XYZ file of C-alpha atoms in Angstrom:
239
model
C 7.899 -1.526 -17.135
C 8.826 -3.707 -14.210
C 12.485 -5.077 -14.036
C 11.240 -8.627 -15.019
C 9.606 -7.453 -18.009
C 12.632 -5.324 -19.204
C 15.033 -8.456 -18.598
C 12.593 -10.449 -20.820
C 12.534 -7.584 -23.603
C 16.171 -7.653 -23.443
C 16.490 -11.473 -24.021
C 13.957 -11.477 -26.842
C 15.888 -8.989 -28.565
C 19.247 -10.802 -27.810
C 17.750 -13.809 -29.465
C 16.187 -12.557 -32.187
C 19.542 -10.733 -33.071
C 21.120 -14.045 -32.700
C 18.954 -15.714 -35.020
C 19.371 -12.767 -37.769
C 23.175 -13.367 -37.419
C 23.137 -17.040 -37.819
C 20.426 -17.033 -40.743
C 22.020 -18.888 -43.587
C 18.927 -17.795 -45.933
C 19.735 -14.239 -45.855
C 22.256 -14.272 -48.737
C 21.389 -17.582 -50.138
C 21.693 -18.453 -53.987
C 18.461 -19.824 -55.545
C 18.326 -23.399 -55.664
C 18.591 -23.712 -59.450
C 21.644 -21.652 -59.741
C 23.480 -23.637 -57.004
C 22.594 -27.084 -58.798
C 23.750 -25.431 -62.198
C 27.100 -24.330 -60.442
C 27.800 -27.747 -58.922
C 26.971 -29.513 -62.349
C 29.582 -27.411 -63.854
C 32.127 -28.504 -61.185
C 31.206 -32.219 -61.474
C 32.226 -32.475 -65.076
C 35.763 -33.647 -65.610
C 36.713 -32.951 -69.359
C 38.931 -30.534 -71.206
C 40.435 -28.062 -69.135
C 39.060 -29.604 -65.932
C 41.040 -32.624 -66.668
C 44.171 -31.030 -67.779
C 44.192 -28.876 -64.504
C 43.495 -32.102 -62.391
C 46.615 -33.872 -64.443
C 48.958 -30.644 -63.697
C 47.636 -30.699 -60.010
C 48.530 -34.143 -59.676
C 52.262 -33.830 -61.030
C 52.637 -30.778 -58.693
C 51.475 -32.686 -55.727
C 53.713 -35.443 -56.718
C 56.828 -33.094 -57.414
C 55.787 -31.803 -53.776
C 56.171 -35.272 -52.274
C 59.777 -35.555 -54.115
C 61.127 -32.245 -52.675
C 59.174 -32.919 -49.361
C 57.706 -29.527 -49.627
C 54.417 -28.616 -47.814
C 54.072 -25.404 -49.784
C 54.206 -26.982 -53.326
C 51.613 -29.853 -51.958
C 49.341 -26.925 -50.726
C 49.567 -25.187 -54.478
C 48.623 -28.540 -55.774
C 45.383 -28.652 -53.569
C 44.532 -25.095 -54.428
C 44.248 -25.784 -58.112
C 43.135 -29.467 -58.024
C 39.080 -29.589 -58.892
C 38.548 -32.986 -56.970
C 35.763 -31.537 -54.701
C 33.083 -31.171 -57.643
C 32.138 -34.631 -58.240
C 32.153 -35.331 -54.151
C 29.742 -32.598 -53.758
C 27.830 -33.581 -56.671
C 27.124 -36.910 -54.855
C 25.943 -35.068 -51.832
C 23.462 -32.724 -53.606
C 22.330 -35.655 -56.040
C 21.082 -37.598 -52.813
C 19.637 -34.377 -51.151
C 17.433 -33.531 -54.116
C 16.963 -37.333 -55.314
C 18.664 -36.127 -58.768
C 19.910 -39.489 -60.002
C 20.827 -38.204 -63.328
C 23.044 -35.941 -61.184
C 24.552 -38.911 -59.147
C 25.030 -40.887 -62.143
C 27.112 -38.061 -63.535
C 29.016 -37.484 -60.559
C 29.731 -41.165 -59.923
C 30.981 -41.576 -63.600
C 33.235 -38.162 -62.896
C 34.475 -39.363 -59.672
C 35.870 -42.615 -61.156
C 37.685 -40.583 -64.048
C 38.978 -38.331 -61.294
C 40.376 -41.387 -59.451
C 41.906 -43.335 -62.249
C 43.614 -39.983 -64.161
C 44.862 -38.941 -60.693
C 46.443 -42.392 -59.579
C 47.492 -43.171 -63.264
C 49.231 -39.772 -63.482
C 50.963 -39.818 -60.199
C 52.130 -43.630 -60.811
C 53.663 -42.403 -64.163
C 55.311 -39.633 -62.308
C 57.028 -41.858 -59.842
C 57.920 -44.695 -62.020
C 59.970 -42.161 -64.343
C 61.213 -40.038 -61.643
C 64.459 -41.160 -59.353
C 62.448 -40.452 -56.146
C 62.156 -43.995 -54.261
C 62.055 -43.173 -50.427
C 59.147 -41.943 -48.650
C 59.436 -38.789 -46.678
C 57.404 -37.246 -44.096
C 54.854 -35.318 -46.041
C 54.038 -38.546 -48.009
C 54.170 -40.890 -44.757
C 51.494 -38.507 -43.274
C 48.989 -39.342 -45.506
C 49.344 -43.186 -44.984
C 47.967 -43.316 -41.306
C 44.341 -41.622 -41.134
C 42.998 -40.595 -37.567
C 39.706 -39.866 -36.296
C 40.559 -35.991 -36.810
C 40.705 -36.676 -40.482
C 37.190 -37.748 -40.140
C 36.017 -34.309 -38.314
C 37.872 -32.279 -40.581
C 36.369 -33.989 -43.721
C 33.030 -33.599 -42.380
C 33.457 -30.069 -41.132
C 35.099 -29.106 -44.504
C 32.153 -30.241 -46.367
C 29.709 -28.339 -44.331
C 31.693 -25.308 -45.098
C 31.918 -26.054 -48.781
C 28.438 -26.602 -49.415
C 27.567 -23.447 -47.422
C 29.856 -21.580 -49.781
C 28.373 -23.118 -52.637
C 25.082 -22.093 -51.775
C 25.835 -18.244 -50.945
C 25.361 -15.600 -53.842
C 29.266 -14.228 -53.605
C 30.522 -17.974 -53.531
C 33.849 -16.854 -52.189
C 36.463 -18.903 -53.676
C 38.552 -18.702 -50.329
C 36.260 -20.954 -48.479
C 36.155 -23.654 -51.496
C 40.227 -23.350 -51.413
C 40.493 -23.915 -47.913
C 38.293 -26.888 -47.859
C 40.285 -28.351 -50.465
C 43.375 -27.681 -48.639
C 42.139 -29.037 -45.295
C 40.390 -32.021 -46.395
C 43.539 -32.850 -48.585
C 42.162 -34.974 -51.456
C 44.721 -34.719 -53.934
C 47.849 -36.002 -51.463
C 46.421 -39.383 -50.848
C 45.756 -40.060 -54.581
C 49.557 -39.204 -55.146
C 50.475 -41.479 -52.218
C 48.696 -44.359 -53.966
C 50.761 -43.693 -56.872
C 53.737 -43.809 -55.342
C 52.760 -47.241 -53.327
C 51.986 -48.563 -56.674
C 55.304 -47.588 -58.167
C 57.246 -49.049 -55.454
C 55.247 -51.949 -54.428
C 54.342 -50.478 -51.133
C 50.780 -51.995 -50.324
C 50.697 -50.704 -46.984
C 50.883 -47.258 -48.385
C 48.199 -47.962 -51.100
C 45.855 -49.108 -48.307
C 46.623 -46.177 -45.820
C 46.153 -43.606 -48.556
C 43.003 -45.273 -50.012
C 41.597 -45.512 -46.583
C 42.331 -41.694 -45.990
C 40.849 -40.782 -49.465
C 37.588 -42.869 -48.818
C 37.204 -40.938 -45.279
C 37.407 -37.870 -46.926
C 34.936 -38.528 -49.936
C 32.358 -40.239 -47.863
C 32.179 -37.610 -45.109
C 32.629 -34.668 -47.505
C 29.630 -36.131 -49.455
C 27.737 -37.034 -46.230
C 27.857 -33.352 -44.926
C 27.130 -31.935 -48.232
C 23.824 -34.096 -48.241
C 23.029 -33.226 -44.744
C 23.414 -29.637 -45.646
C 21.123 -30.016 -48.671
C 18.683 -31.258 -46.188
C 19.011 -28.864 -43.650
C 18.414 -25.953 -46.323
C 15.220 -27.801 -47.377
C 16.026 -28.014 -51.210
C 12.982 -29.105 -53.319
C 13.450 -32.545 -54.346
C 12.872 -33.950 -57.872
C 9.700 -35.461 -58.741
C 9.838 -39.372 -58.303
C 10.637 -41.508 -61.504
C 7.855 -43.436 -62.810
C 8.383 -47.184 -63.461
C 9.732 -46.587 -67.298
C 11.843 -43.651 -66.318
C 13.630 -45.624 -63.622
C 14.004 -48.623 -65.848
C 15.654 -46.740 -68.473
C 17.860 -44.910 -65.881
C 19.151 -48.065 -64.162
C 19.955 -50.120 -67.481
């Protein structure tokens, strides 16, 4: 074999090995299982709802004592990612029932978190904004990138057979969905409109780009789409 042919052979082996290493289909879970798991995470009732309330209280306490560790703990136990990833998945597979369910539970998630944090700050003696809270009132371009890449990692973790919890927890911390909602509650309780607007903007950025990246991952993985609705079904769904 000539040197040129040997070089080409080594290059082919290298690229073949690289494709195998980066192949996301190797340990992927079935589409039906992924959809079932995300469906479970979308729902906010019973235990999920009470865990959300507890996480909101913990995050609010973290702002009170200005403790990063306490706020991180709240983000680890909060189930906020479920409805947002449900939005991305539903758009990617044209599942309008899942879309409605995700939107409905997203609203529940938002309202319960804000009401809980507002109640906490109304009855607590805490009235001054410290560094941890102020950090959630001025979003930057980096927050967009964090939310987008975090959403990609989160959806990839959901599609794996082992569904490692460390990835989902890490995404929850990195994208910081809970702290902005608690900041909104603080703003309502203290009448600070700038805090409310800044925190809402950060929460909106995180929500939109996590959902967008989840949608793009579903498209990339080529998940089968739901059968299109006939006119009568579409009318019943939209009414």
